[in-house]
Amino acid sequence: MPGLRKVDRLKKLLLLLPCDEEMEKLLDTRSLAEEMDDPENWVFARSDPRLCGPDRSDYIADLVKETEAQAIIVGGPSDRTHGSVWRQEASFVGIPPDRVELVPLVQQCVYVTDEKDAARRRAKIMIESALARVDTGIDRAVERVKAMQAVLIIGGGVAGMQAAWDLADFGRQVYLVERTGELGGRAHQLSRTYPTQDCKPDGCCPQSCRDCQFTPRIDLVTSHPLIELLLESEVKSVKGGIGGYQIEVHSPDVSRLLEVGAIVVATGNVMFDAEEMGELSPWHPDV
């Protein structure tokens, strides 16, 4: 499992990407890099348009050679969207993946505030934390676990039914738990839907009629051999971990213990009271 390990202090290359226009306006990555640059403490900060261009790999290789960097911290995108890309870049210059940190400045600074001073303070704190994490050492070794093939889906609305059908069609055993006595969720309570608003006089219109929209979908779910439907049922407890969960499900007449490898939560939305916003209220004179 991932954990902490003590490592010697590393020479760190901090790359602040000037690729995002909104981030550049708010943070000014070049001046931020100048402020964060601290060679005496083995922090070498750079911000250059070449980090966003086709010659990025060569430029990074030159920087690593120049600074003798042993770790790379990238300020800009998130690890979730760009982590694999930057770890591959690092591998080209001999830096292992566990010595690469991504600081999501776009998501956690630009999207959070439009005040330059606040964004800059936030960015500096996030960067300093990433620099510290590299020196602390976080073992990101990949551990493979054997996962059970069955899947639990909580919620029998449109999303839950679609997920159940997709997984079952892929060959997975699916347990679909719905606390009410019917499938369809909130969408099934609608009398008509956009854009046509009504059924055709000579028959159902698939774009609008509730029965035409949901009945075939419900039939597909209830008739699929790999989907077990548990109506009027609720999940009471979840134990275990990734790849192997033990789920206690209570139904009207019996309680069951299910073993699954994954859980999909499709419990729907929360209804919004339009009266809270005057311009959307049905009693507003202009509505």
Backbone as CSV, one residue per row, in Angstrom:
resi,resn,N_x,N_y,N_z,CA_x,CA_y,CA_z,C_x,C_y,C_z
1,MET,0.848,-1.200,0.000,0.000,0.000,0.000,0.880,1.245,0.000
2,PRO,0.397,2.347,-0.601,1.184,3.574,-0.591,1.451,4.035,0.828
3,GLY,2.649,4.585,1.054,2.984,5.057,2.377,4.123,6.038,2.330
4,LEU,4.533,6.516,3.513,5.600,7.496,3.605,6.935,6.786,3.752
5,ARG,7.974,7.423,3.227,9.308,6.921,3.429,10.240,8.118,3.528
6,LYS,11.280,7.992,4.295,12.216,9.092,4.472,13.239,9.067,3.340
7,VAL,13.414,10.200,2.675,14.400,10.301,1.615,15.269,11.525,1.888
8,ASP,16.468,11.519,1.281,17.327,12.692,1.384,16.702,13.841,0.609
9,ARG,17.036,15.047,1.000,16.493,16.203,0.307,16.942,16.190,-1.142
10,LEU,16.008,16.448,-2.039,16.247,16.321,-3.480,16.360,17.687,-4.140
11,LYS,17.080,17.717,-5.240,17.087,18.902,-6.090,15.813,18.876,-6.926
12,LYS,15.049,19.956,-6.829,13.711,19.957,-7.411,13.596,21.004,-8.512
13,LEU,13.036,20.574,-9.640,12.768,21.467,-10.765,11.282,21.809,-10.751
14,LEU,10.983,23.073,-10.514,9.591,23.540,-10.462,9.242,24.187,-11.800
15,LEU,8.270,23.611,-12.495,7.850,24.104,-13.811,6.451,24.698,-13.691
16,LEU,6.341,26.000,-13.870,5.050,26.671,-13.837,4.622,26.942,-15.271
17,LEU,3.563,26.285,-15.689,3.171,26.305,-17.096,2.383,27.571,-17.438
18,PRO,2.829,28.315,-18.446,2.102,29.516,-18.876,1.097,29.212,-19.986
19,CYS,0.602,27.971,-20.022,-0.236,27.529,-21.145,-1.679,28.006,-21.027
20,ASP,-2.187,28.091,-19.797,-3.589,28.472,-19.590,-3.697,29.992,-19.503
21,GLU,-4.462,30.577,-20.409,-4.558,32.038,-20.487,-5.126,32.642,-19.216
22,GLU,-6.162,32.029,-18.653,-6.774,32.573,-17.441,-5.817,32.480,-16.256
23,MET,-5.092,31.365,-16.174,-4.130,31.210,-15.087,-3.006,32.225,-15.211
24,GLU,-2.589,32.486,-16.438,-1.494,33.431,-16.670,-1.910,34.847,-16.257
25,LYS,-3.153,35.216,-16.571,-3.634,36.540,-16.191,-3.686,36.701,-14.677
26,LEU,-4.050,35.636,-14.005,-4.263,35.725,-12.559,-2.968,35.565,-11.765
27,LEU,-2.080,34.685,-12.221,-0.905,34.352,-11.416,0.403,34.945,-11.937
28,ASP,0.487,35.205,-13.253,1.748,35.657,-13.851,2.849,34.657,-13.489
29,THR,2.847,33.537,-14.174,3.721,32.431,-13.810,5.206,32.791,-13.848
30,ARG,5.586,33.716,-14.744,7.012,34.066,-14.814,7.473,34.729,-13.512
31,SER,6.695,35.712,-13.025,7.089,36.373,-11.779,6.965,35.428,-10.592
32,LEU,5.982,34.514,-10.638,5.832,33.538,-9.562,7.028,32.591,-9.537
33,ALA,7.496,32.205,-10.723,8.673,31.344,-10.798,9.901,32.053,-10.236
34,GLU,10.043,33.331,-10.561,11.172,34.099,-10.025,11.115,34.165,-8.507
35,GLU,9.907,34.274,-7.966,9.757,34.344,-6.517,10.038,33.010,-5.845
36,MET,9.623,31.918,-6.505,9.799,30.593,-5.911,11.188,30.027,-6.145
37,ASP,11.937,30.590,-7.068,13.275,30.092,-7.383,14.190,30.264,-6.171
38,ASP,14.791,29.166,-5.715,15.625,29.203,-4.507,16.739,28.155,-4.638
39,PRO,17.736,28.443,-5.469,18.807,27.455,-5.706,19.526,27.021,-4.437
40,GLU,19.653,27.924,-3.468,20.360,27.555,-2.241,19.659,26.423,-1.510
41,ASN,18.337,26.358,-1.664,17.561,25.270,-1.055,17.143,24.224,-2.081
42,TRP,17.858,24.195,-3.189,17.687,23.175,-4.221,16.318,23.224,-4.877
43,VAL,15.785,24.424,-5.044,14.542,24.602,-5.786,14.844,25.484,-6.997
44,PHE,14.651,24.930,-8.186,14.942,25.645,-9.428,13.620,25.835,-10.175
45,ALA,13.108,27.055,-10.168,11.794,27.337,-10.743,11.925,27.985,-12.113
46,ARG,11.094,27.535,-13.039,11.119,28.066,-14.390,9.690,28.187,-14.921
47,SER,9.475,29.217,-15.745,8.235,29.360,-16.508,8.613,29.879,-17.879
48,ASP,8.288,29.099,-18.900,8.736,29.448,-20.246,7.708,28.915,-21.247
49,PRO,7.395,29.675,-22.312,6.440,29.198,-23.324,6.839,27.878,-23.957
50,ARG,8.120,27.543,-23.919,8.559,26.273,-24.504,7.977,25.064,-23.760
51,LEU,7.533,25.276,-22.526,6.900,24.188,-21.779,5.549,23.805,-22.367
52,CYS,5.012,24.662,-23.215,3.704,24.396,-23.825,3.822,24.053,-25.309
53,GLY,5.035,23.988,-25.839,5.218,23.796,-27.273,5.756,22.430,-27.633
54,PRO,5.999,22.212,-28.912,6.459,20.902,-29.399,7.864,20.539,-28.947
55,ASP,8.656,21.535,-28.520,10.030,21.262,-28.082,10.117,21.090,-26.571
56,ARG,8.991,20.815,-25.938,8.964,20.729,-24.479,9.932,19.686,-23.945
57,SER,9.947,18.509,-24.538,10.796,17.427,-24.024,12.265,17.813,-24.051
58,ASP,12.711,18.419,-25.141,14.116,18.830,-25.234,14.432,19.909,-24.208
59,TYR,13.499,20.840,-24.035,13.716,21.926,-23.079,13.806,21.378,-21.655
60,ILE,12.921,20.437,-21.311,12.957,19.841,-19.976,14.255,19.075,-19.769
61,ALA,14.693,18.346,-20.789,15.950,17.610,-20.685,17.116,18.561,-20.418
62,ASP,17.126,19.703,-21.088,18.188,20.697,-20.865,18.132,21.239,-19.442
63,LEU,16.908,21.499,-18.951,16.763,22.029,-17.590,17.221,21.013,-16.548
64,VAL,16.861,19.759,-16.743,17.262,18.720,-15.796,18.788,18.576,-15.784
65,LYS,19.372,18.638,-16.958,20.833,18.539,-17.034,21.497,19.743,-16.383
66,GLU,20.942,20.919,-16.616,21.509,22.157,-16.066,21.423,22.195,-14.546
67,THR,20.284,21.795,-14.000,20.056,21.911,-12.554,20.383,20.638,-11.789
68,GLU,20.641,19.542,-12.524,20.856,18.229,-11.902,19.652,17.832,-11.047
69,ALA,18.453,18.182,-11.541,17.223,17.929,-10.789,16.986,16.441,-10.593
70,GLN,16.451,16.125,-9.413,16.112,14.735,-9.081,14.599,14.536,-8.948
71,ALA,13.863,15.638,-9.045,12.402,15.579,-8.956,11.832,16.737,-9.755
72,ILE,10.593,16.570,-10.221,9.925,17.603,-11.007,8.573,17.909,-10.379
73,ILE,8.294,19.194,-10.181,6.990,19.653,-9.722,6.395,20.507,-10.832
74,VAL,5.187,20.170,-11.268,4.535,20.859,-12.382,3.347,21.645,-11.854
75,GLY,3.361,22.934,-12.071,2.263,23.786,-11.628,1.340,24.139,-12.777
76,GLY,0.072,23.749,-12.679,-0.899,24.043,-13.732,-2.019,23.027,-13.772
77,PRO,-1.827,21.916,-14.478,-2.909,20.928,-14.613,-2.992,20.024,-13.396
78,SER,-4.045,19.207,-13.366,-4.231,18.282,-12.253,-3.577,16.942,-12.554
79,ASP,-3.286,16.225,-11.486,-2.691,14.899,-11.635,-3.641,13.959,-12.362
80,ARG,-4.929,14.139,-12.120,-5.911,13.226,-12.716,-5.931,13.321,-14.234
81,THR,-5.792,14.531,-14.762,-5.894,14.705,-16.211,-4.546,14.619,-16.927
82,HIS,-3.458,15.019,-16.247,-2.167,15.102,-16.930,-1.037,14.363,-16.216
83,GLY,-1.357,13.652,-15.136,-0.309,12.981,-14.382,0.501,12.004,-15.205
84,SER,-0.175,11.170,-15.980,0.538,10.159,-16.769,1.434,10.802,-17.822
85,VAL,0.968,11.925,-18.390,1.762,12.615,-19.420,3.072,13.120,-18.834
86,TRP,2.997,13.756,-17.674,4.204,14.338,-17.088,5.107,13.285,-16.477
87,ARG,4.575,12.208,-16.004,5.441,11.135,-15.504,6.181,10.460,-16.658
88,GLN,5.533,10.418,-17.816,6.236,9.900,-18.993,7.348,10.860,-19.414
89,GLU,7.044,12.169,-19.391,8.078,13.162,-19.700,9.269,13.001,-18.749
90,ALA,8.977,12.813,-17.467,10.044,12.676,-16.479,10.866,11.416,-16.722
91,SER,10.181,10.343,-17.140,10.911,9.097,-17.377,11.921,9.240,-18.509
92,PHE,11.645,10.132,-19.458,12.574,10.352,-20.572,13.912,10.912,-20.089
93,VAL,13.890,11.624,-18.952,15.125,12.227,-18.439,15.608,11.524,-17.170
94,GLY,15.075,10.328,-16.943,15.592,9.499,-15.860,15.040,9.777,-14.484
95,ILE,13.925,10.510,-14.395,13.316,10.797,-13.090,12.152,9.832,-12.876
96,PRO,12.158,9.073,-11.768,11.099,8.079,-11.534,9.747,8.733,-11.280
97,PRO,8.670,8.014,-11.536,7.319,8.588,-11.413,6.965,9.042,-10.012
98,ASP,7.553,8.436,-8.963,7.213,8.843,-7.607,7.920,10.130,-7.202
99,ARG,8.692,10.704,-8.117,9.326,11.996,-7.845,8.761,13.080,-8.771
100,VAL,7.527,12.891,-9.182,6.823,13.885,-9.991,5.555,14.301,-9.247
101,GLU,5.390,15.578,-9.029,4.204,16.122,-8.356,3.520,17.119,-9.281
102,LEU,2.207,17.030,-9.374,1.432,18.009,-10.128,0.621,18.864,-9.166
103,VAL,0.695,20.172,-9.357,-0.034,21.114,-8.512,-1.163,21.706,-9.347
104,PRO,-2.416,21.392,-9.031,-3.560,21.813,-9.869,-3.920,23.282,-9.692
105,LEU,-3.056,24.155,-10.176,-3.282,25.594,-10.000,-4.510,26.079,-10.763
106,VAL,-4.795,25.468,-11.904,-5.958,25.899,-12.678,-7.240,25.622,-11.900
107,GLN,-7.396,24.387,-11.431,-8.627,24.007,-10.744,-8.731,24.631,-9.356
108,GLN,-7.610,24.732,-8.639,-7.662,25.137,-7.242,-7.346,26.612,-6.996
109,CYS,-6.924,27.314,-8.027,-6.682,28.755,-7.883,-7.556,29.564,-8.834
110,VAL,-7.427,29.282,-10.113,-8.143,30.057,-11.124,-9.648,29.886,-10.988
111,TYR,-10.087,28.663,-10.726,-11.518,28.412,-10.629,-12.100,28.808,-9.278
112,VAL,-11.240,29.103,-8.315,-11.694,29.371,-6.956,-11.861,30.863,-6.693
113,THR,-10.960,31.672,-7.232,-11.015,33.114,-6.964,-10.559,33.896,-8.187
114,ASP,-11.060,35.114,-8.305,-10.608,35.986,-9.385,-9.774,37.150,-8.847
115,GLU,-9.368,37.048,-7.571,-8.520,38.057,-6.964,-7.058,37.614,-7.059
116,LYS,-6.237,38.457,-7.659,-4.847,38.082,-7.925,-4.072,37.761,-6.652
117,ASP,-4.208,38.609,-5.638,-3.452,38.388,-4.406,-3.850,37.075,-3.732
118,ALA,-5.147,36.821,-3.676,-5.625,35.586,-3.045,-5.175,34.366,-3.838
119,ALA,-5.237,34.448,-5.157,-4.816,33.332,-5.995,-3.321,33.060,-5.838
120,ARG,-2.546,34.129,-5.762,-1.091,33.962,-5.631,-0.739,33.345,-4.277
121,ARG,-1.395,33.808,-3.205,-1.135,33.213,-1.885,-1.484,31.731,-1.887
122,ARG,-2.619,31.418,-2.486,-3.058,30.028,-2.541,-2.081,29.181,-3.352
123,ALA,-1.621,29.725,-4.476,-0.682,28.998,-5.330,0.625,28.718,-4.599
124,LYS,1.122,29.698,-3.871,2.388,29.517,-3.155,2.272,28.436,-2.085
125,ILE,1.153,28.420,-1.380,0.947,27.392,-0.355,0.907,26.007,-0.999
126,MET,0.200,25.883,-2.114,0.095,24.585,-2.789,1.452,24.125,-3.322
127,ILE,2.217,25.055,-3.874,3.540,24.706,-4.414,4.480,24.283,-3.288
128,GLU,4.476,25.041,-2.194,5.339,24.694,-1.063,4.975,23.322,-0.493
129,SER,3.703,23.003,-0.480,3.274,21.682,0.000,3.794,20.583,-0.924
130,ALA,3.738,20.829,-2.230,4.231,19.837,-3.187,5.732,19.642,-3.051
131,LEU,6.463,20.728,-2.845,7.913,20.621,-2.646,8.217,19.787,-1.407
132,ALA,7.440,19.989,-0.365,7.651,19.229,0.872,7.311,17.757,0.679
133,ARG,6.262,17.477,-0.096,5.870,16.081,-0.325,6.973,15.313,-1.032
134,VAL,7.636,15.958,-1.969,8.709,15.278,-2.696,9.826,14.884,-1.745
135,ASP,10.191,15.783,-0.823,11.256,15.468,0.134,10.819,14.429,1.156
136,THR,9.537,14.460,1.529,9.046,13.456,2.475,9.076,12.083,1.840
137,GLY,8.601,12.058,0.587,8.590,10.799,-0.145,7.266,10.094,0.005
138,ILE,6.558,9.915,-1.092,5.315,9.157,-1.091,5.451,8.019,-2.084
139,ASP,5.366,6.828,-1.589,5.547,5.654,-2.444,4.296,5.441,-3.279
140,ARG,4.443,5.603,-4.601,3.297,5.425,-5.494,3.377,4.111,-6.266
141,ALA,4.050,3.166,-5.706,4.148,1.879,-6.380,2.748,1.313,-6.616
142,VAL,2.525,0.821,-7.812,1.212,0.290,-8.184,1.043,-1.102,-7.596
143,GLU,-0.045,-1.290,-6.900,-0.353,-2.595,-6.333,-1.616,-3.125,-6.998
144,ARG,-1.517,-4.304,-7.571,-2.654,-4.911,-8.248,-3.415,-5.810,-7.280
145,VAL,-4.717,-5.678,-7.288,-5.564,-6.517,-6.454,-6.563,-7.241,-7.340
146,LYS,-6.912,-8.437,-6.936,-7.900,-9.212,-7.681,-9.287,-8.732,-7.285
147,ALA,-10.058,-8.262,-8.255,-11.376,-7.699,-7.976,-12.476,-8.699,-8.315
148,MET,-13.488,-8.709,-7.480,-14.680,-9.494,-7.788,-15.380,-8.881,-9.002
149,GLN,-16.008,-9.706,-9.787,-16.587,-9.246,-11.039,-17.994,-8.656,-10.893
150,ALA,-18.667,-8.967,-9.791,-20.025,-8.449,-9.594,-19.986,-6.970,-9.214
151,VAL,-21.064,-6.257,-9.557,-21.154,-4.826,-9.285,-22.495,-4.528,-8.619
152,LEU,-22.452,-3.640,-7.609,-23.676,-3.165,-6.961,-23.991,-1.773,-7.480
153,ILE,-25.236,-1.560,-7.896,-25.693,-0.235,-8.301,-26.801,0.188,-7.355
154,ILE,-26.614,1.356,-6.743,-27.602,1.872,-5.794,-28.395,2.960,-6.501
155,GLY,-29.672,2.711,-6.708,-30.530,3.671,-7.387,-31.034,3.136,-8.714
156,GLY,-32.344,3.077,-8.857,-32.947,2.523,-10.064,-33.539,3.563,-10.990
157,GLY,-32.952,4.754,-10.993,-33.399,5.782,-11.928,-32.788,5.577,-13.299
158,VAL,-32.849,6.608,-14.118,-32.323,6.498,-15.483,-30.839,6.151,-15.467
159,ALA,-30.054,6.844,-14.644,-28.617,6.597,-14.594,-28.317,5.195,-14.088
160,GLY,-29.017,4.779,-13.038,-28.789,3.443,-12.496,-29.146,2.344,-13.475
161,MET,-30.272,2.512,-14.172,-30.676,1.502,-15.158,-29.676,1.425,-16.313
162,GLN,-29.221,2.596,-16.781,-28.272,2.595,-17.883,-26.952,1.942,-17.472
163,ALA,-26.478,2.269,-16.262,-25.246,1.659,-15.774,-25.406,0.146,-15.639
164,ALA,-26.562,-0.288,-15.118,-26.814,-1.723,-14.960,-26.803,-2.432,-16.308
165,TRP,-27.481,-1.830,-17.286,-27.536,-2.441,-18.616,-26.149,-2.505,-19.246
166,ASP,-25.395,-1.425,-19.178,-24.061,-1.389,-19.785,-23.144,-2.437,-19.170
167,LEU,-23.159,-2.537,-17.843,-22.279,-3.495,-17.175,-22.709,-4.937,-17.441
168,ALA,-24.011,-5.178,-17.381,-24.507,-6.525,-17.642,-24.230,-6.933,-19.084
169,ASP,-24.400,-5.991,-20.005,-24.131,-6.279,-21.408,-22.656,-6.577,-21.629
170,PHE,-21.818,-6.066,-20.740,-20.371,-6.309,-20.801,-20.012,-7.647,-20.165
171,GLY,-20.995,-8.286,-19.524,-20.752,-9.597,-18.938,-20.605,-9.615,-17.432
172,ARG,-20.943,-8.522,-16.757,-20.810,-8.463,-15.302,-22.140,-8.780,-14.618
173,GLN,-22.052,-9.500,-13.505,-23.232,-9.703,-12.672,-23.547,-8.398,-11.967
174,VAL,-24.810,-7.948,-12.030,-25.194,-6.656,-11.480,-26.324,-6.833,-10.482
175,TYR,-26.161,-6.201,-9.327,-27.237,-6.114,-8.337,-27.731,-4.673,-8.342
176,LEU,-28.981,-4.478,-8.713,-29.562,-3.141,-8.798,-30.521,-2.946,-7.631
177,VAL,-30.146,-2.044,-6.715,-30.925,-1.817,-5.499,-31.719,-0.525,-5.637
178,GLU,-33.027,-0.614,-5.469,-33.907,0.550,-5.539,-34.823,0.540,-4.301
179,ARG,-34.843,1.655,-3.588,-35.582,1.666,-2.330,-37.090,1.737,-2.510
180,THR,-37.567,2.197,-3.668,-39.011,2.235,-3.913,-39.450,0.945,-4.608
181,GLY,-40.710,0.902,-4.968,-41.245,-0.307,-5.574,-41.206,-0.325,-7.090
182,GLU,-40.612,0.708,-7.725,-40.552,0.739,-9.181,-39.286,1.421,-9.653
183,LEU,-38.912,1.121,-10.886,-37.751,1.749,-11.503,-38.158,3.065,-12.176
184,GLY,-37.178,3.872,-12.476,-37.446,5.103,-13.216,-37.049,6.365,-12.499
185,GLY,-37.060,6.334,-11.160,-36.660,7.505,-10.397,-37.546,8.714,-10.645
186,ARG,-36.982,9.898,-10.490,-37.753,11.127,-10.654,-38.234,11.302,-12.094
187,ALA,-37.413,10.869,-13.034,-37.789,11.050,-14.434,-39.082,10.318,-14.765
188,HIS,-39.337,9.211,-14.088,-40.548,8.445,-14.355,-41.787,9.134,-13.805
189,GLN,-41.580,10.146,-12.966,-42.712,10.886,-12.410,-43.171,12.015,-13.326
190,LEU,-42.392,12.297,-14.377,-42.745,13.387,-15.277,-43.904,12.974,-16.182
191,SER,-44.809,13.885,-16.410,-45.951,13.583,-17.276,-45.586,13.738,-18.742
192,ARG,-44.644,14.636,-19.046,-44.198,14.837,-20.416,-42.798,15.444,-20.387
193,THR,-42.094,15.327,-21.472,-40.702,15.779,-21.512,-40.431,16.622,-22.746
194,TYR,-39.405,17.433,-22.651,-38.947,18.290,-23.748,-38.325,17.407,-24.840
195,PRO,-38.399,17.720,-26.136,-38.863,18.999,-26.673,-40.306,19.014,-27.173
196,THR,-40.916,17.857,-27.433,-42.226,17.881,-28.088,-43.387,18.006,-27.106
197,GLN,-43.140,17.714,-25.818,-44.098,17.956,-24.738,-45.334,17.065,-24.748
198,ASP,-45.522,16.249,-25.758,-46.751,15.462,-25.770,-46.571,14.260,-26.694
199,CYS,-47.482,13.299,-26.578,-47.461,12.142,-27.467,-48.195,12.464,-28.757
200,LYS,-47.810,11.773,-29.789,-48.501,11.953,-31.065,-49.901,11.354,-30.971
201,PRO,-50.861,11.929,-31.680,-52.223,11.393,-31.623,-52.307,9.946,-32.092
202,ASP,-51.444,9.586,-33.053,-51.524,8.238,-33.615,-50.542,7.276,-32.955
203,GLY,-49.976,7.664,-31.830,-49.057,6.747,-31.165,-48.028,7.496,-30.346
204,CYS,-47.142,6.749,-29.711,-46.163,7.352,-28.816,-45.036,8.046,-29.578
205,CYS,-44.570,9.106,-28.994,-43.419,9.827,-29.530,-42.228,9.538,-28.627
206,PRO,-41.170,8.867,-29.094,-40.044,8.473,-28.241,-39.350,9.640,-27.552
207,GLN,-39.491,10.854,-28.115,-38.812,11.980,-27.491,-39.564,12.537,-26.284
208,SER,-40.827,12.195,-26.148,-41.578,12.873,-25.099,-42.401,11.955,-24.217
209,CYS,-42.988,10.951,-24.756,-43.938,10.149,-23.994,-43.226,9.323,-22.929
210,ARG,-43.692,9.434,-21.711,-43.044,8.741,-20.604,-43.048,7.229,-20.808
211,ASP,-44.192,6.712,-21.208,-44.282,5.267,-21.374,-43.345,4.767,-22.472
212,CYS,-43.298,5.510,-23.606,-42.417,5.081,-24.686,-40.953,5.222,-24.311
213,GLN,-40.662,6.213,-23.474,-39.273,6.466,-23.104,-38.761,5.451,-22.092
214,PHE,-39.608,5.092,-21.115,-39.115,4.297,-20.007,-39.495,2.822,-20.067
215,THR,-40.643,2.503,-20.603,-41.069,1.103,-20.601,-40.072,0.184,-21.289
216,PRO,-39.570,0.515,-22.485,-38.573,-0.366,-23.104,-37.297,-0.475,-22.279
217,ARG,-36.872,0.628,-21.697,-35.655,0.608,-20.886,-35.833,-0.283,-19.653
218,ILE,-36.969,-0.140,-19.006,-37.246,-0.954,-17.825,-37.324,-2.432,-18.202
219,ASP,-37.952,-2.722,-19.329,-38.053,-4.116,-19.779,-36.677,-4.717,-20.030
220,LEU,-35.759,-3.918,-20.622,-34.406,-4.412,-20.883,-33.698,-4.768,-19.576
221,VAL,-33.884,-3.942,-18.568,-33.214,-4.169,-17.287,-33.808,-5.373,-16.574
222,THR,-35.133,-5.417,-16.487,-35.775,-6.493,-15.719,-35.637,-7.860,-16.392
223,SER,-35.424,-7.883,-17.688,-35.336,-9.164,-18.394,-33.900,-9.643,-18.596
224,HIS,-32.925,-8.819,-18.253,-31.537,-9.214,-18.498,-31.117,-10.293,-17.503
225,PRO,-30.532,-11.399,-17.973,-30.187,-12.511,-17.074,-29.093,-12.176,-16.057
226,LEU,-28.297,-11.154,-16.309,-27.204,-10.821,-15.396,-27.554,-9.669,-14.454
227,ILE,-28.786,-9.181,-14.514,-29.209,-8.110,-13.612,-30.212,-8.667,-12.606
228,GLU,-29.850,-8.588,-11.328,-30.775,-8.990,-10.275,-31.351,-7.721,-9.656
229,LEU,-32.647,-7.574,-9.751,-33.330,-6.367,-9.302,-33.837,-6.549,-7.877
230,LEU,-33.465,-5.601,-6.992,-33.890,-5.645,-5.593,-34.703,-4.388,-5.302
231,LEU,-36.015,-4.490,-5.456,-36.907,-3.361,-5.196,-37.255,-3.293,-3.714
232,GLU,-37.674,-2.111,-3.293,-38.014,-1.864,-1.896,-36.899,-2.355,-0.976
233,SER,-35.676,-2.053,-1.368,-34.498,-2.526,-0.641,-33.559,-1.359,-0.365
234,GLU,-32.776,-1.488,0.700,-31.816,-0.446,1.071,-30.510,-1.071,1.528
235,VAL,-29.423,-0.363,1.241,-28.107,-0.788,1.706,-27.965,-0.365,3.165
236,LYS,-27.632,-1.327,4.032,-27.521,-1.046,5.459,-26.074,-0.934,5.926
237,SER,-25.163,-1.641,5.260,-23.762,-1.552,5.674,-22.855,-1.921,4.506
238,VAL,-21.657,-1.347,4.528,-20.642,-1.635,3.508,-19.336,-1.921,4.230
239,LYS,-18.755,-3.078,3.962,-17.465,-3.446,4.539,-16.517,-3.861,3.415
240,GLY,-15.262,-3.983,3.759,-14.282,-4.383,2.754,-13.593,-3.190,2.132
241,GLY,-13.017,-3.413,0.961,-12.275,-2.357,0.277,-12.248,-2.580,-1.211
242,ILE,-11.348,-1.858,-1.878,-11.285,-1.882,-3.339,-11.159,-3.307,-3.848
243,GLY,-12.051,-3.665,-4.734,-12.016,-4.994,-5.339,-12.816,-6.040,-4.597
244,GLY,-13.194,-5.751,-3.347,-13.932,-6.741,-2.574,-14.741,-6.106,-1.460
245,TYR,-16.000,-5.820,-1.759,-16.898,-5.214,-0.773,-17.933,-6.232,-0.326
246,GLN,-18.294,-6.160,0.967,-19.394,-6.975,1.494,-20.533,-6.006,1.829
247,ILE,-21.645,-6.191,1.148,-22.764,-5.267,1.238,-23.951,-5.961,1.895
248,GLU,-24.460,-5.357,2.970,-25.677,-5.867,3.602,-26.866,-5.089,3.055
249,VAL,-27.795,-5.819,2.432,-28.972,-5.214,1.818,-30.216,-5.742,2.512
250,HIS,-31.057,-4.819,2.941,-32.318,-5.192,3.586,-33.462,-5.040,2.591
251,SER,-34.204,-6.125,2.410,-35.425,-6.130,1.611,-36.596,-6.377,2.556
252,PRO,-37.827,-6.228,2.070,-38.981,-6.363,2.976,-39.000,-7.660,3.773
253,ASP,-38.651,-8.765,3.156,-38.794,-10.051,3.835,-37.478,-10.712,4.208
254,VAL,-36.358,-10.144,3.741,-35.093,-10.842,3.961,-33.926,-9.855,3.892
255,SER,-32.846,-10.208,4.574,-31.595,-9.459,4.479,-30.569,-10.334,3.772
256,ARG,-29.776,-9.697,2.910,-28.795,-10.470,2.139,-27.421,-9.839,2.270
257,LEU,-26.395,-10.668,2.123,-25.026,-10.192,2.099,-24.485,-10.413,0.687
258,LEU,-24.192,-9.322,0.005,-23.689,-9.384,-1.363,-22.192,-9.114,-1.378
259,GLU,-21.482,-9.802,-2.250,-20.051,-9.571,-2.416,-19.810,-9.046,-3.826
260,VAL,-19.262,-7.830,-3.887,-19.057,-7.183,-5.186,-17.673,-6.555,-5.229
261,GLY,-17.225,-6.270,-6.460,-15.926,-5.639,-6.636,-15.993,-4.141,-6.806
262,ALA,-17.180,-3.610,-7.107,-17.335,-2.166,-7.315,-18.753,-1.750,-6.958
263,ILE,-18.896,-0.464,-6.635,-20.195,0.101,-6.261,-20.431,1.354,-7.087
264,VAL,-21.593,1.433,-7.709,-21.994,2.632,-8.444,-23.143,3.284,-7.677
265,VAL,-22.935,4.539,-7.266,-23.967,5.268,-6.539,-24.718,6.160,-7.523
266,ALA,-25.962,5.812,-7.794,-26.794,6.580,-8.737,-28.107,6.934,-8.049
267,THR,-27.963,7.647,-6.933,-29.131,7.910,-6.088,-29.905,9.149,-6.493
268,GLY,-29.559,9.755,-7.626,-30.396,10.815,-8.165,-30.048,12.196,-7.671
269,ASN,-30.973,13.116,-7.942,-30.738,14.523,-7.650,-31.582,14.989,-6.477
270,VAL,-31.351,16.213,-6.083,-32.157,16.852,-5.048,-33.037,17.894,-5.724
271,MET,-34.317,17.833,-5.475,-35.237,18.768,-6.103,-34.948,20.199,-5.638
272,PHE,-35.002,21.115,-6.591,-34.739,22.524,-6.294,-36.055,23.290,-6.261
273,ASP,-36.225,24.064,-5.199,-37.435,24.873,-5.047,-37.229,26.183,-5.792
274,ALA,-37.904,26.328,-6.923,-37.715,27.519,-7.759,-38.157,28.797,-7.066
275,GLU,-38.969,28.681,-6.024,-39.411,29.874,-5.313,-38.254,30.578,-4.610
276,GLU,-37.140,29.842,-4.400,-35.983,30.456,-3.764,-35.344,31.506,-4.664
277,MET,-35.584,31.410,-5.962,-35.079,32.397,-6.907,-36.288,33.070,-7.547
278,GLY,-36.497,34.301,-7.184,-37.712,34.997,-7.592,-37.965,34.981,-9.069
279,GLU,-36.912,35.102,-9.886,-37.124,35.174,-11.327,-37.550,33.836,-11.922
280,LEU,-37.418,32.761,-11.152,-37.842,31.449,-11.639,-39.175,30.998,-11.045
281,SER,-39.673,31.750,-10.105,-40.909,31.366,-9.439,-42.095,31.454,-10.400
282,PRO,-42.993,30.471,-10.360,-44.173,30.528,-11.228,-45.111,31.685,-10.896
283,TRP,-44.895,32.309,-9.742,-45.731,33.453,-9.361,-45.097,34.792,-9.740
284,HIS,-43.918,34.729,-10.350,-43.281,35.968,-10.793,-44.089,36.554,-11.946
285,PRO,-44.352,37.854,-11.967,-45.215,38.434,-13.012,-44.698,38.255,-14.428
286,ASP,-43.383,38.053,-14.585,-42.827,37.904,-15.926,-42.625,36.452,-16.329
287,VAL,-43.073,35.525,-15.491,-42.916,34.104,-15.805,-44.263,33.559,-16.269
